[in-house]
Structures are given as C-alpha cells and as structure tokens.
JSON list of C-alpha atoms and ligand atoms in Angstrom, two decimals:
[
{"chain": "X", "resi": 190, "resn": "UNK", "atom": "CA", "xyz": [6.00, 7.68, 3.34]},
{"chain": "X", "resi": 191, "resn": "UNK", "atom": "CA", "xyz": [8.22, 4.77, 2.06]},
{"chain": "X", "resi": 192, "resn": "UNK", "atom": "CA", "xyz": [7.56, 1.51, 1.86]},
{"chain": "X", "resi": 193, "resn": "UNK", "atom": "CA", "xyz": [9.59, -0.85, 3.94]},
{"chain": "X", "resi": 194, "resn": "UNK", "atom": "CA", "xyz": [11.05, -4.47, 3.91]},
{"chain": "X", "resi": 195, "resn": "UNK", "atom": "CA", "xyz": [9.14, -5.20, 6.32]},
{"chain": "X", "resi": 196, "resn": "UNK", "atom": "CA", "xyz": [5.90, -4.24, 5.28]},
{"chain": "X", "resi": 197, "resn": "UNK", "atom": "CA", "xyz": [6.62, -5.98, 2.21]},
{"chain": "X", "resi": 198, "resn": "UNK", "atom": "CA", "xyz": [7.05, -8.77, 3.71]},
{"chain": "X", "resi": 199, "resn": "UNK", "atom": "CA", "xyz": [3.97, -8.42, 6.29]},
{"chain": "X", "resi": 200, "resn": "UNK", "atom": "CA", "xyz": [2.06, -8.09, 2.55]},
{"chain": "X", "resi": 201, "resn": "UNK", "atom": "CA", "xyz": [3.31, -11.38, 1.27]},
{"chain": "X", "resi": 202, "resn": "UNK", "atom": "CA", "xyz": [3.41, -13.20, 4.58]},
{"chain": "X", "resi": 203, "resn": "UNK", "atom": "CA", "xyz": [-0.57, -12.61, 4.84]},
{"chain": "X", "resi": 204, "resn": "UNK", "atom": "CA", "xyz": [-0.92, -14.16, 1.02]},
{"chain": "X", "resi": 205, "resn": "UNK", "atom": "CA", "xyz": [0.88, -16.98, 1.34]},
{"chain": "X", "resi": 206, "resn": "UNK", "atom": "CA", "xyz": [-1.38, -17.61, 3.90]},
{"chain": "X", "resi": 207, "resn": "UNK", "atom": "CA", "xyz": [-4.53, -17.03, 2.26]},
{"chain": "X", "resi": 208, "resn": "UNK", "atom": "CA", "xyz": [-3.62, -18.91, -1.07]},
{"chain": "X", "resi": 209, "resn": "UNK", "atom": "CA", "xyz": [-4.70, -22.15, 1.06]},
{"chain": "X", "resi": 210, "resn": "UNK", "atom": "CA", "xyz": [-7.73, -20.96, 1.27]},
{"chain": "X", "resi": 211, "resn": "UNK", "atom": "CA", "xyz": [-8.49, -18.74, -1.52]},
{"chain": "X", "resi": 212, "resn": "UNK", "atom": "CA", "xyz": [-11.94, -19.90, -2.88]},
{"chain": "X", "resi": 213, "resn": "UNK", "atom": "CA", "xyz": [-13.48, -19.46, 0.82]},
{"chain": "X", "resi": 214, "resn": "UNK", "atom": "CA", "xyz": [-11.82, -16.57, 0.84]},
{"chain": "X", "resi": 215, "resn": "UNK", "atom": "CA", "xyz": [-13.16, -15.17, -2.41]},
{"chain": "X", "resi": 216, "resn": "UNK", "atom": "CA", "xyz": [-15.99, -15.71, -1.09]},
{"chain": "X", "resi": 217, "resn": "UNK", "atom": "CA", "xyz": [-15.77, -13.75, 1.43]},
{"chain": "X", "resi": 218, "resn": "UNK", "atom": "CA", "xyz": [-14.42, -10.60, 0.24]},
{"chain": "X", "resi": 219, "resn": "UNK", "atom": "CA", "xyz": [-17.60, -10.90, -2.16]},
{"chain": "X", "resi": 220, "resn": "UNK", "atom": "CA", "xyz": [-20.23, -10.88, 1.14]},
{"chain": "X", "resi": 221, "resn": "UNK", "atom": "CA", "xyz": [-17.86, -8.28, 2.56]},
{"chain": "X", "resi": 222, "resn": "UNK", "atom": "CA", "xyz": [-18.35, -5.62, -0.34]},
{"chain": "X", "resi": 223, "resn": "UNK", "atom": "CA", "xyz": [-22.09, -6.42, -0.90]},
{"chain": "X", "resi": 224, "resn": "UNK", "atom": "CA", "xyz": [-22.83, -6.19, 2.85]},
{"chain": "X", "resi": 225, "resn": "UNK", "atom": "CA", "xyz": [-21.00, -2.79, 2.74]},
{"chain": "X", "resi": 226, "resn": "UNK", "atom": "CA", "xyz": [-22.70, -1.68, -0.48]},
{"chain": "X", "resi": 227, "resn": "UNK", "atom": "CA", "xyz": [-24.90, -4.00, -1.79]},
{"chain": "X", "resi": 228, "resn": "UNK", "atom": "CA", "xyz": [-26.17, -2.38, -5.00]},
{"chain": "X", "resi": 229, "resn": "UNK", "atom": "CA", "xyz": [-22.42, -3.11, -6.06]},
{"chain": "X", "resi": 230, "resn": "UNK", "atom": "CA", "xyz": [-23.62, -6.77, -6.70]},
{"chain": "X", "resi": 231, "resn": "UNK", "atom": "CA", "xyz": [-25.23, -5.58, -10.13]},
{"chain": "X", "resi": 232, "resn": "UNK", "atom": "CA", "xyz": [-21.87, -4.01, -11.36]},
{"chain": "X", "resi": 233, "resn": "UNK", "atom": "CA", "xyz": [-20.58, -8.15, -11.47]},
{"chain": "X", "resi": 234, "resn": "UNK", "atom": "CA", "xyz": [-21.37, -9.84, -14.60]},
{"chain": "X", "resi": 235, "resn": "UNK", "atom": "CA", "xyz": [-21.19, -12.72, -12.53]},
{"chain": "X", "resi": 236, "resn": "UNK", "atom": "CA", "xyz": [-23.25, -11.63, -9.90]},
{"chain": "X", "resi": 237, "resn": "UNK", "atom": "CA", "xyz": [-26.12, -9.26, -11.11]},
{"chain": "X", "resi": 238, "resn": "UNK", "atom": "CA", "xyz": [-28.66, -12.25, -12.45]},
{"chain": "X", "resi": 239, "resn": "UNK", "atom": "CA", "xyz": [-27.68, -14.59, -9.30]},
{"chain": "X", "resi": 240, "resn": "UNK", "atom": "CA", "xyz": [-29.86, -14.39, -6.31]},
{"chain": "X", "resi": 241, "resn": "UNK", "atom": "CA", "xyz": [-27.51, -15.37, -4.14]},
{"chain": "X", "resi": 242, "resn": "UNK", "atom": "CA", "xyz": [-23.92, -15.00, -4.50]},
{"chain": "X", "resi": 243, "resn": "UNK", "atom": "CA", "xyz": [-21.95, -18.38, -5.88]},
{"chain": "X", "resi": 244, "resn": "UNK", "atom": "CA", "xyz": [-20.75, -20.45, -4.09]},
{"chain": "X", "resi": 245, "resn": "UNK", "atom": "CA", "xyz": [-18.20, -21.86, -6.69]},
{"chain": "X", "resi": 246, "resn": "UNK", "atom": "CA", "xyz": [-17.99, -19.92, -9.72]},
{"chain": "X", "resi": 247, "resn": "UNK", "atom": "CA", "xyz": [-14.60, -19.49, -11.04]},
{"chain": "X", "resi": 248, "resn": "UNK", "atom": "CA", "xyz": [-15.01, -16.17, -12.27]},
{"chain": "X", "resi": 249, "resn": "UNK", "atom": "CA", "xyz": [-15.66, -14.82, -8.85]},
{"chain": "X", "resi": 250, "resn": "UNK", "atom": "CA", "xyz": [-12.94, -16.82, -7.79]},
{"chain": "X", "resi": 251, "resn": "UNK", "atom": "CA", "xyz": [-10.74, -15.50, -10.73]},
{"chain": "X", "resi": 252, "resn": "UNK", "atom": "CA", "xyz": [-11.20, -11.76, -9.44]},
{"chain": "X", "resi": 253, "resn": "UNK", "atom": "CA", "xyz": [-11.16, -12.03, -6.07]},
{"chain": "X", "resi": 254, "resn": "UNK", "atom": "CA", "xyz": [-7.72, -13.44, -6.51]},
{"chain": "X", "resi": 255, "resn": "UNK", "atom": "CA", "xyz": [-6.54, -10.50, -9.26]},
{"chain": "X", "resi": 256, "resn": "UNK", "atom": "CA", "xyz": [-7.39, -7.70, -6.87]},
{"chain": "X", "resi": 257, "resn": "UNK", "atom": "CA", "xyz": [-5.41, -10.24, -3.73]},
{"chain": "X", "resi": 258, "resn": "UNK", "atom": "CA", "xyz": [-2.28, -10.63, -6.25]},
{"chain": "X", "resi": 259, "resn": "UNK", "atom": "CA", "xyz": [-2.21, -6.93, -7.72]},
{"chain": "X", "resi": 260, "resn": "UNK", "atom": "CA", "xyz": [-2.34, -5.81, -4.17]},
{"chain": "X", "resi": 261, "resn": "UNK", "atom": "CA", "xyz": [0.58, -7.86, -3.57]},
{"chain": "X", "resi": 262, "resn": "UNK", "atom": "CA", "xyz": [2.65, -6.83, -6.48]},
{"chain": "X", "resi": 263, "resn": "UNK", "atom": "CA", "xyz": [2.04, -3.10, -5.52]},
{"chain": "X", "resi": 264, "resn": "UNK", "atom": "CA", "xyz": [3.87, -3.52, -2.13]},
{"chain": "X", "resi": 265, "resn": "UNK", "atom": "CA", "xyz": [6.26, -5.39, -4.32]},
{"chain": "X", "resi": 266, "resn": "UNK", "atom": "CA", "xyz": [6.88, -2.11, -6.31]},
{"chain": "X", "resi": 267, "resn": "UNK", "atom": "CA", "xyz": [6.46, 0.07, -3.27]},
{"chain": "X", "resi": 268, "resn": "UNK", "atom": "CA", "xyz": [9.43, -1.15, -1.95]},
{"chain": "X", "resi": 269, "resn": "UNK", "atom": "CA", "xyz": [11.53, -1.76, -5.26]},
{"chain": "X", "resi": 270, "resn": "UNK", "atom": "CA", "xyz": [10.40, 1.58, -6.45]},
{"chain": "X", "resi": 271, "resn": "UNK", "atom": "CA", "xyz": [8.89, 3.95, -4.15]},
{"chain": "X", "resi": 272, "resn": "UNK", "atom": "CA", "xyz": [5.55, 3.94, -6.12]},
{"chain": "X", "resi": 273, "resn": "UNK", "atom": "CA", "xyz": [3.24, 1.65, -7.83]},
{"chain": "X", "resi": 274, "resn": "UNK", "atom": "CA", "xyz": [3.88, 0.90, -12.03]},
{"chain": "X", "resi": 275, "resn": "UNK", "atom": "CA", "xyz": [1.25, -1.15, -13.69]},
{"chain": "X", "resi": 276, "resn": "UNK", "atom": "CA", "xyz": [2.58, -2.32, -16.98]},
{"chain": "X", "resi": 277, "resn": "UNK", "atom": "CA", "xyz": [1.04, 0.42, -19.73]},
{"chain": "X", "resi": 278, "resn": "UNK", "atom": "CA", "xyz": [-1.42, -1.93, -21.24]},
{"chain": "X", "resi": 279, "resn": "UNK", "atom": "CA", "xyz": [-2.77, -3.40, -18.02]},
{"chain": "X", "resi": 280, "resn": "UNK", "atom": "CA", "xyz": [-3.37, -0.12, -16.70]},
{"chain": "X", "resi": 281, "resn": "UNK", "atom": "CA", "xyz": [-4.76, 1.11, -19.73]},
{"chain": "X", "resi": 282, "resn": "UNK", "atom": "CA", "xyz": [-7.03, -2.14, -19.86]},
{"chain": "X", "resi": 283, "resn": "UNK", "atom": "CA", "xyz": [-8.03, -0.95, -15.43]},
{"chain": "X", "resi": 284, "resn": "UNK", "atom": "CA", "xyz": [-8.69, 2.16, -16.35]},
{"chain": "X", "resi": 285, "resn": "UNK", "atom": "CA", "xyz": [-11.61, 1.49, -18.68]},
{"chain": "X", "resi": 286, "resn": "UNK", "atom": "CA", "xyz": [-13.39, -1.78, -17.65]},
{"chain": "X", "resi": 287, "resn": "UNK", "atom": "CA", "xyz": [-13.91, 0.03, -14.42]},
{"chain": "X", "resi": 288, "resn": "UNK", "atom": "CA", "xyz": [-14.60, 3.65, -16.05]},
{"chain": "X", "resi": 289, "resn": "UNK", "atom": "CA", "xyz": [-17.05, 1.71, -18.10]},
{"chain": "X", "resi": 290, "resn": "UNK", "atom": "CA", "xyz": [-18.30, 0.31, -14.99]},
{"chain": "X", "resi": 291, "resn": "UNK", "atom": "CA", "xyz": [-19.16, 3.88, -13.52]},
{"chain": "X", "resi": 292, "resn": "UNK", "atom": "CA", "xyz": [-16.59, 2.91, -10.77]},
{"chain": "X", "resi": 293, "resn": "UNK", "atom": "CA", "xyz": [-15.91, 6.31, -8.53]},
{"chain": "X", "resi": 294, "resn": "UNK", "atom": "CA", "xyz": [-13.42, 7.12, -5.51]},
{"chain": "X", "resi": 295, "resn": "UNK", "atom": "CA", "xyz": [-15.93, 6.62, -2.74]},
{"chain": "X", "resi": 296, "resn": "UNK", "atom": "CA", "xyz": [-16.45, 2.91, -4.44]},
{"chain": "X", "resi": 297, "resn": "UNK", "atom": "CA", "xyz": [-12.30, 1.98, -3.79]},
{"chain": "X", "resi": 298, "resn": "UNK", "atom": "CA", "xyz": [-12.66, 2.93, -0.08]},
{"chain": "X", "resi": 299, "resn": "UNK", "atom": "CA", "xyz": [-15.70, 0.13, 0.07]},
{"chain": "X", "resi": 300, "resn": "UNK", "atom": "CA", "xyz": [-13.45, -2.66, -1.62]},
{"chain": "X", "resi": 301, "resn": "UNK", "atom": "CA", "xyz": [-10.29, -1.55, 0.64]},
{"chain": "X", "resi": 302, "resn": "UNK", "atom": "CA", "xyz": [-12.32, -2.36, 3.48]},
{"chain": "X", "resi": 303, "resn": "UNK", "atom": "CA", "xyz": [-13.61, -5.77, 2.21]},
{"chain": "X", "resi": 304, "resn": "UNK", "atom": "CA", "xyz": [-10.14, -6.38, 1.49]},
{"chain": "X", "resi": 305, "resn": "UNK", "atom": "CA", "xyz": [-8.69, -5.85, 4.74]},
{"chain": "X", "resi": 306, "resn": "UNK", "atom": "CA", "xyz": [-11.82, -7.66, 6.30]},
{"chain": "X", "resi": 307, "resn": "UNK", "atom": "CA", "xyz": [-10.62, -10.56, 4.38]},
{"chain": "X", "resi": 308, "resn": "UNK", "atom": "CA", "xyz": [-7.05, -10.73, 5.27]},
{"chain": "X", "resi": 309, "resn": "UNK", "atom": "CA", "xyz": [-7.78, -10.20, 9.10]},
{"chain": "X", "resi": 310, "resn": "UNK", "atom": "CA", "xyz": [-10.15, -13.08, 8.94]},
{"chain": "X", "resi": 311, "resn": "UNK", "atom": "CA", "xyz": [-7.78, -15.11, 6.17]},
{"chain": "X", "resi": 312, "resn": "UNK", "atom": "CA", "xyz": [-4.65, -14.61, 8.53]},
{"chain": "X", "resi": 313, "resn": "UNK", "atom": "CA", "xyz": [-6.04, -15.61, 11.90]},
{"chain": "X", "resi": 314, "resn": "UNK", "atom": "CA", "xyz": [-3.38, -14.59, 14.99]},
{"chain": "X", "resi": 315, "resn": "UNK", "atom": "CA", "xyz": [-1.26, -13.49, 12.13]},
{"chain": "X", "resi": 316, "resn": "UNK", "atom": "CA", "xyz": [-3.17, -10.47, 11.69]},
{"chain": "X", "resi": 317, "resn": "UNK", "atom": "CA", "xyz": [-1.85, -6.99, 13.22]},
{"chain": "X", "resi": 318, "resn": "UNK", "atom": "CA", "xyz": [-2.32, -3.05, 12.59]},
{"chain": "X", "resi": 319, "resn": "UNK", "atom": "CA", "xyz": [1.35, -3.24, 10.55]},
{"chain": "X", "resi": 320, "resn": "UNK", "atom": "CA", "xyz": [-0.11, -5.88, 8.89]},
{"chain": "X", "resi": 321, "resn": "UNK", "atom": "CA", "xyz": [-3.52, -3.70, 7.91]},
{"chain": "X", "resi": 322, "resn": "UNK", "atom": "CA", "xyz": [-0.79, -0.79, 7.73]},
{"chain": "X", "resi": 323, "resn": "UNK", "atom": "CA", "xyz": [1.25, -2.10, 5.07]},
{"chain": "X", "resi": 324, "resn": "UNK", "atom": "CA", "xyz": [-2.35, -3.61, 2.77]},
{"chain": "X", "resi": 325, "resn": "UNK", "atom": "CA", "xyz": [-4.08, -0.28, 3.40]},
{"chain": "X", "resi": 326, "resn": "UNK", "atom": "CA", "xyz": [-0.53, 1.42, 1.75]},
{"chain": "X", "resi": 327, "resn": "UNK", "atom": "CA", "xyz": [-0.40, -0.97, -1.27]},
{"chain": "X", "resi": 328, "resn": "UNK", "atom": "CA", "xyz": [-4.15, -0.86, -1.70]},
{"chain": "X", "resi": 329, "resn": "UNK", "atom": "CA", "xyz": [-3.89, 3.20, -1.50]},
{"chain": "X", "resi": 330, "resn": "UNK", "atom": "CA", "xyz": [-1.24, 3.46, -4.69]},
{"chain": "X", "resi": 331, "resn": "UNK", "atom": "CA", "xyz": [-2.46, 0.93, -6.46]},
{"chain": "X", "resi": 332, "resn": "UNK", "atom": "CA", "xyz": [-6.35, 1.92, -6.50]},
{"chain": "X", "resi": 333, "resn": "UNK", "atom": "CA", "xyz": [-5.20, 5.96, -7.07]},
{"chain": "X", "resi": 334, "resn": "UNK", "atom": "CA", "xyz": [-2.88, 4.41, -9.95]},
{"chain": "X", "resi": 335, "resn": "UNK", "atom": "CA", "xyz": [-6.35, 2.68, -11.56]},
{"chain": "X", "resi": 336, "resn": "UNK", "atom": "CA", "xyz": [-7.75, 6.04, -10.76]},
{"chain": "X", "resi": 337, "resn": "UNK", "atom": "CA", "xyz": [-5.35, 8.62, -12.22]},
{"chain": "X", "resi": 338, "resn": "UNK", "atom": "CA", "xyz": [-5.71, 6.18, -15.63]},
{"chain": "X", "resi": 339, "resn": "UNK", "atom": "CA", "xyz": [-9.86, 6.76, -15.08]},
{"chain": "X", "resi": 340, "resn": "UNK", "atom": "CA", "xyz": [-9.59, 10.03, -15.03]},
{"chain": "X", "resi": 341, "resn": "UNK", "atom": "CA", "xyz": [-7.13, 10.59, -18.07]},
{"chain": "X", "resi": 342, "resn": "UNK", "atom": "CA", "xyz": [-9.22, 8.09, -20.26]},
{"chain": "X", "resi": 343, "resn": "UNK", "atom": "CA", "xyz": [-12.45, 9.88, -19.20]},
{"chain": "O", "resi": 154, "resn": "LIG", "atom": "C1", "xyz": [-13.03, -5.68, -13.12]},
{"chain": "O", "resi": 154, "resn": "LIG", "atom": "C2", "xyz": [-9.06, -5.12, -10.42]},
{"chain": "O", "resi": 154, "resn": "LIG", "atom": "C3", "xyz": [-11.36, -1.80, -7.77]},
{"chain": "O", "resi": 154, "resn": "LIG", "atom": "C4", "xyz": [-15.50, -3.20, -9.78]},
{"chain": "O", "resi": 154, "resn": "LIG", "atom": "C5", "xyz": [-11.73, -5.73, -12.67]},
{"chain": "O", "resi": 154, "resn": "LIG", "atom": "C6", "xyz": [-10.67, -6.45, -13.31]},
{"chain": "O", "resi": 154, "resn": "LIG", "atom": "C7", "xyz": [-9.57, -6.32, -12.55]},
{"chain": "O", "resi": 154, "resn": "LIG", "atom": "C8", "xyz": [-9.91, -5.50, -11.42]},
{"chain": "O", "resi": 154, "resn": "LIG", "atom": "C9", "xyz": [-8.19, -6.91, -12.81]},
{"chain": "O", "resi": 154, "resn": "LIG", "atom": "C10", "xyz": [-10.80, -7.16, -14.64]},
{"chain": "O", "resi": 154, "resn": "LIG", "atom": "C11", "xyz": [-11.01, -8.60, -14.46]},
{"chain": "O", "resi": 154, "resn": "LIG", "atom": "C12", "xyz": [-11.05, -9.30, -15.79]},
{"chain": "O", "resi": 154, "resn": "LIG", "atom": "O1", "xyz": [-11.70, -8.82, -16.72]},
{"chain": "O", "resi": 154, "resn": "LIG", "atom": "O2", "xyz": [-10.41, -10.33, -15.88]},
{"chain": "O", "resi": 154, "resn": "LIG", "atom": "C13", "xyz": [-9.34, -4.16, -9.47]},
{"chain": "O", "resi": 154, "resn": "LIG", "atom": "C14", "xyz": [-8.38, -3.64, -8.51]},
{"chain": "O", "resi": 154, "resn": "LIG", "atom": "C15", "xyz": [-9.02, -2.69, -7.78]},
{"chain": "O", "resi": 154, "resn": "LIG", "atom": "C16", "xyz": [-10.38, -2.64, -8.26]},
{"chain": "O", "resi": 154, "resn": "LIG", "atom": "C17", "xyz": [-6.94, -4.09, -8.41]},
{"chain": "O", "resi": 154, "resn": "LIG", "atom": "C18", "xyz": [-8.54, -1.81, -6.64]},
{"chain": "O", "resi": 154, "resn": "LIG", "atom": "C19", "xyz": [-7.28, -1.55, -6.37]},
{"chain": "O", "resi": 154, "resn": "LIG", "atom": "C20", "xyz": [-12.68, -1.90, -8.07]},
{"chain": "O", "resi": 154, "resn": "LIG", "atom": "C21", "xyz": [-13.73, -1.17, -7.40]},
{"chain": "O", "resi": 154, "resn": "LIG", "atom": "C22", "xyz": [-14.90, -1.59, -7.92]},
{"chain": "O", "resi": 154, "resn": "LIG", "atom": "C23", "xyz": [-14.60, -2.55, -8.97]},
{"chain": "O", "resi": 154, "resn": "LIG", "atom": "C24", "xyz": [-13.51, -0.16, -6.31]},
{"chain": "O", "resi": 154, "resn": "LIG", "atom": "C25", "xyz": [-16.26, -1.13, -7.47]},
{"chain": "O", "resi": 154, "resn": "LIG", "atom": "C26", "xyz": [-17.16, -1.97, -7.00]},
{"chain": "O", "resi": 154, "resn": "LIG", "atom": "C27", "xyz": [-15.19, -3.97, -10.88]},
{"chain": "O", "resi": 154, "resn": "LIG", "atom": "C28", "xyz": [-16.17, -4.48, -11.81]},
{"chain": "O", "resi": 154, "resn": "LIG", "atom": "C29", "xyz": [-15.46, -5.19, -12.78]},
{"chain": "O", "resi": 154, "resn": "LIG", "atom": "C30", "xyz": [-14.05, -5.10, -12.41]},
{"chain": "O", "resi": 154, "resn": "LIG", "atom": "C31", "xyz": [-17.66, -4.27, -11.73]},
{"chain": "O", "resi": 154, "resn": "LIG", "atom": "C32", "xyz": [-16.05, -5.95, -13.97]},
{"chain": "O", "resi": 154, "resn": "LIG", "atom": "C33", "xyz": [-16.41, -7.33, -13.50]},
{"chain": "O", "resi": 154, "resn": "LIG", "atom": "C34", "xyz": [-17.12, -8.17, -14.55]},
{"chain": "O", "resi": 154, "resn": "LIG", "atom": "O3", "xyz": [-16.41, -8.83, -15.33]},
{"chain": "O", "resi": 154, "resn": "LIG", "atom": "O4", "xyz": [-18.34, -8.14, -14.60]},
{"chain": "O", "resi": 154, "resn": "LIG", "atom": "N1", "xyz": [-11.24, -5.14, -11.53]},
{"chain": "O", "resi": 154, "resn": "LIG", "atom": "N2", "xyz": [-10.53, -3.56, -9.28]},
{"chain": "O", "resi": 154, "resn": "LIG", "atom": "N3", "xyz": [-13.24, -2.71, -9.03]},
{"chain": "O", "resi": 154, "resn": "LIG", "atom": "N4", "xyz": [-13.94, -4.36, -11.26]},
{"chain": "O", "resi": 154, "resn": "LIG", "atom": "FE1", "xyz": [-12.26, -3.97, -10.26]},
{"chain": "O", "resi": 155, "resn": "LIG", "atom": "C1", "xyz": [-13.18, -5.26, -7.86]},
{"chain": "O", "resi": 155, "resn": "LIG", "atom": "N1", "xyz": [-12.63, -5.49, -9.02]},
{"chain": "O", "resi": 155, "resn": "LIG", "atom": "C2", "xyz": [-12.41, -6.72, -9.35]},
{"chain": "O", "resi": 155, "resn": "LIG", "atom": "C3", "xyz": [-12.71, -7.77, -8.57]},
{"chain": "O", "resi": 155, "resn": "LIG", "atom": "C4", "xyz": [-13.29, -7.55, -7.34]},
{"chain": "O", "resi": 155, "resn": "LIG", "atom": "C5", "xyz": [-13.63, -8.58, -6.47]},
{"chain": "O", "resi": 155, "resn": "LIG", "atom": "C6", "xyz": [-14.25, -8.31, -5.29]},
{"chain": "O", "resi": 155, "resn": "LIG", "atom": "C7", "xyz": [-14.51, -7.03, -4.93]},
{"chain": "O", "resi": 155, "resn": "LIG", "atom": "C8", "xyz": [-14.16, -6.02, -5.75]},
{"chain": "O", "resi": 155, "resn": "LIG", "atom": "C9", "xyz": [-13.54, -6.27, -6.98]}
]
C-alpha cells in the first residue's frame, strides 16, 4: 500500500500539535507502555531504579520525543520513497542498543499502541482512524526496518 500526501500530512499535522506539549506527553506514552507491559520499565536506564516514573527527567523526555520524530520522518520517506531508509549508521546504531536490550516483535506492537494512545489523547478533536491509519503505517516500516537490522546483527 502507498503512502499518500495526505497521510503525510495527517502524520505531521498530529506533531505539530503535540510539540506544545511534549514533556506531558512523554510522559504519557511512558504510563502507556508500562501499563501495557510493565516489566518493560526495567529495560529504561532511566527508569529501572525509579519507583515511580519521572516526572521531569530529560532523558525520558529525550526518547519519547526520538521515537515521536523518527515516526514522523518515516511517513516523510513513505511518501518520498515508498519505504522507510534510516541513514546506515543510525540504523546500525537501532539495531543493537535494542538487540542488546533483548527487544523482540511482540515488544514493537506494545510501543505502537502507546504511541497511538498518545497522539489520540495529544491531538484532541483532531484525532481520526486516517489519522491512527497513517501513524500505525509509519510506525509499521519503521519498527520492521529496526527489526530487519536486529535480525542481521544477531
Ligand atoms: C533506545 C528508538 C522500539 C526499548 C532507543 C533509542 C532510540 C530508540 C532512538 C536510543 C536512544 C539514545 O540512546 O539516545 C526506537 C524506535 C522504536 C523503538 C523508533 C520503534 C519504531 C522499541 C521497543 C522497545 C524499545 C519496541 C521495547 C520496550 C528501548 C530501550 C532503549 C531504547 C530499552 C534503551 C534506553 C536506555 O537508554 O536505557 N530506542 N525504539 N524500543 N529503546 Fe527503542
Ligand atoms: C522505545 N525506544 C525508545 C524510547 C521509547 C520511549 C517510550 C517507549 C518506548 C521507547
């Protein structure tokens, strides 16, 4: 399926959005994941020693926003392209912090939801299934891209 203008712009629409708001929003992509899977709280370097989850540490902040702006540069790419290129190094870089990590499939379908969670709640009235259509698409290439690299470095 190709990616359209439109969903493009449905991706970048919701981000512009969101960058008001981003360090509530980190925030709560973090409670979504670790209410979906909480033993995914001690894979955080940031996380595992904190009782509770920060409520303003940069480094949560910091990548919460990566996976946000990745996301958006996939539909970018999806569009330009027809499929998702990660620059060699970066993906090389992906491939084995999250290998390292023990990161498997089933763990990308639990971060695509907390993903989408977030930008229904970040985009308000804005939100709408071609909204979730076109993040669910760019999510899609861009984790099996991270994946593919996991499984050739493994
Ligand atoms: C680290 C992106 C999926 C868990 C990272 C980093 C990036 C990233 C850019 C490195 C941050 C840095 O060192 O500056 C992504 C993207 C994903 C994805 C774009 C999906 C498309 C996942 C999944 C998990 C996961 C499914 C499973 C829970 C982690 C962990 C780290 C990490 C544990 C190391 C964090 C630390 O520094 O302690 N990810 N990730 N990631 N990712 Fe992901
Ligand atoms: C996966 N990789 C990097 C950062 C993340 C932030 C929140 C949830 C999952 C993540």
């Amino acid at each position: 399926m190709s990616f359209s203008e439109k969903q493009e712009a449905l991706v970048k629409e919701a981000w512009e959005i969101m960058k008001e708001d981003v360090t509530a929003l980190s925030l709560y992509f973090f409670t979504q994941v670790l209410e979906i899977a909480p033993a995914a709280k001690g894979l955080f370097s940031f996380l595992k020693d904190e009782d509770e989850i920060p409520q303003d540490n940069p480094k949560l902040k910091s990548h919460a926003v990566k996976v946000f702006k990745m996301t958006c540069e996939a539909a970018i790419q999806l569009r330009e392209k027809g499929e998702v290129v990660v620059s060699g190094s970066t993906l090389k870089y992906l491939g084995s912090v999250h290998l390292q990590k023990g990161i498997v499939d089933a763990h990308f379908a639990v971060v695509k939801e907390g993903v989408l969670r977030t930008v229904e709640k970040g985009v308000g009235e804005k939100w709408s299934e071609e909204m979730k259509g076109a993040w669910s698409e760019a999510y899609d290439q861009l984790a099996a891209a991270i994946l593919a690299e996991m499984n050739k470095e493994a």
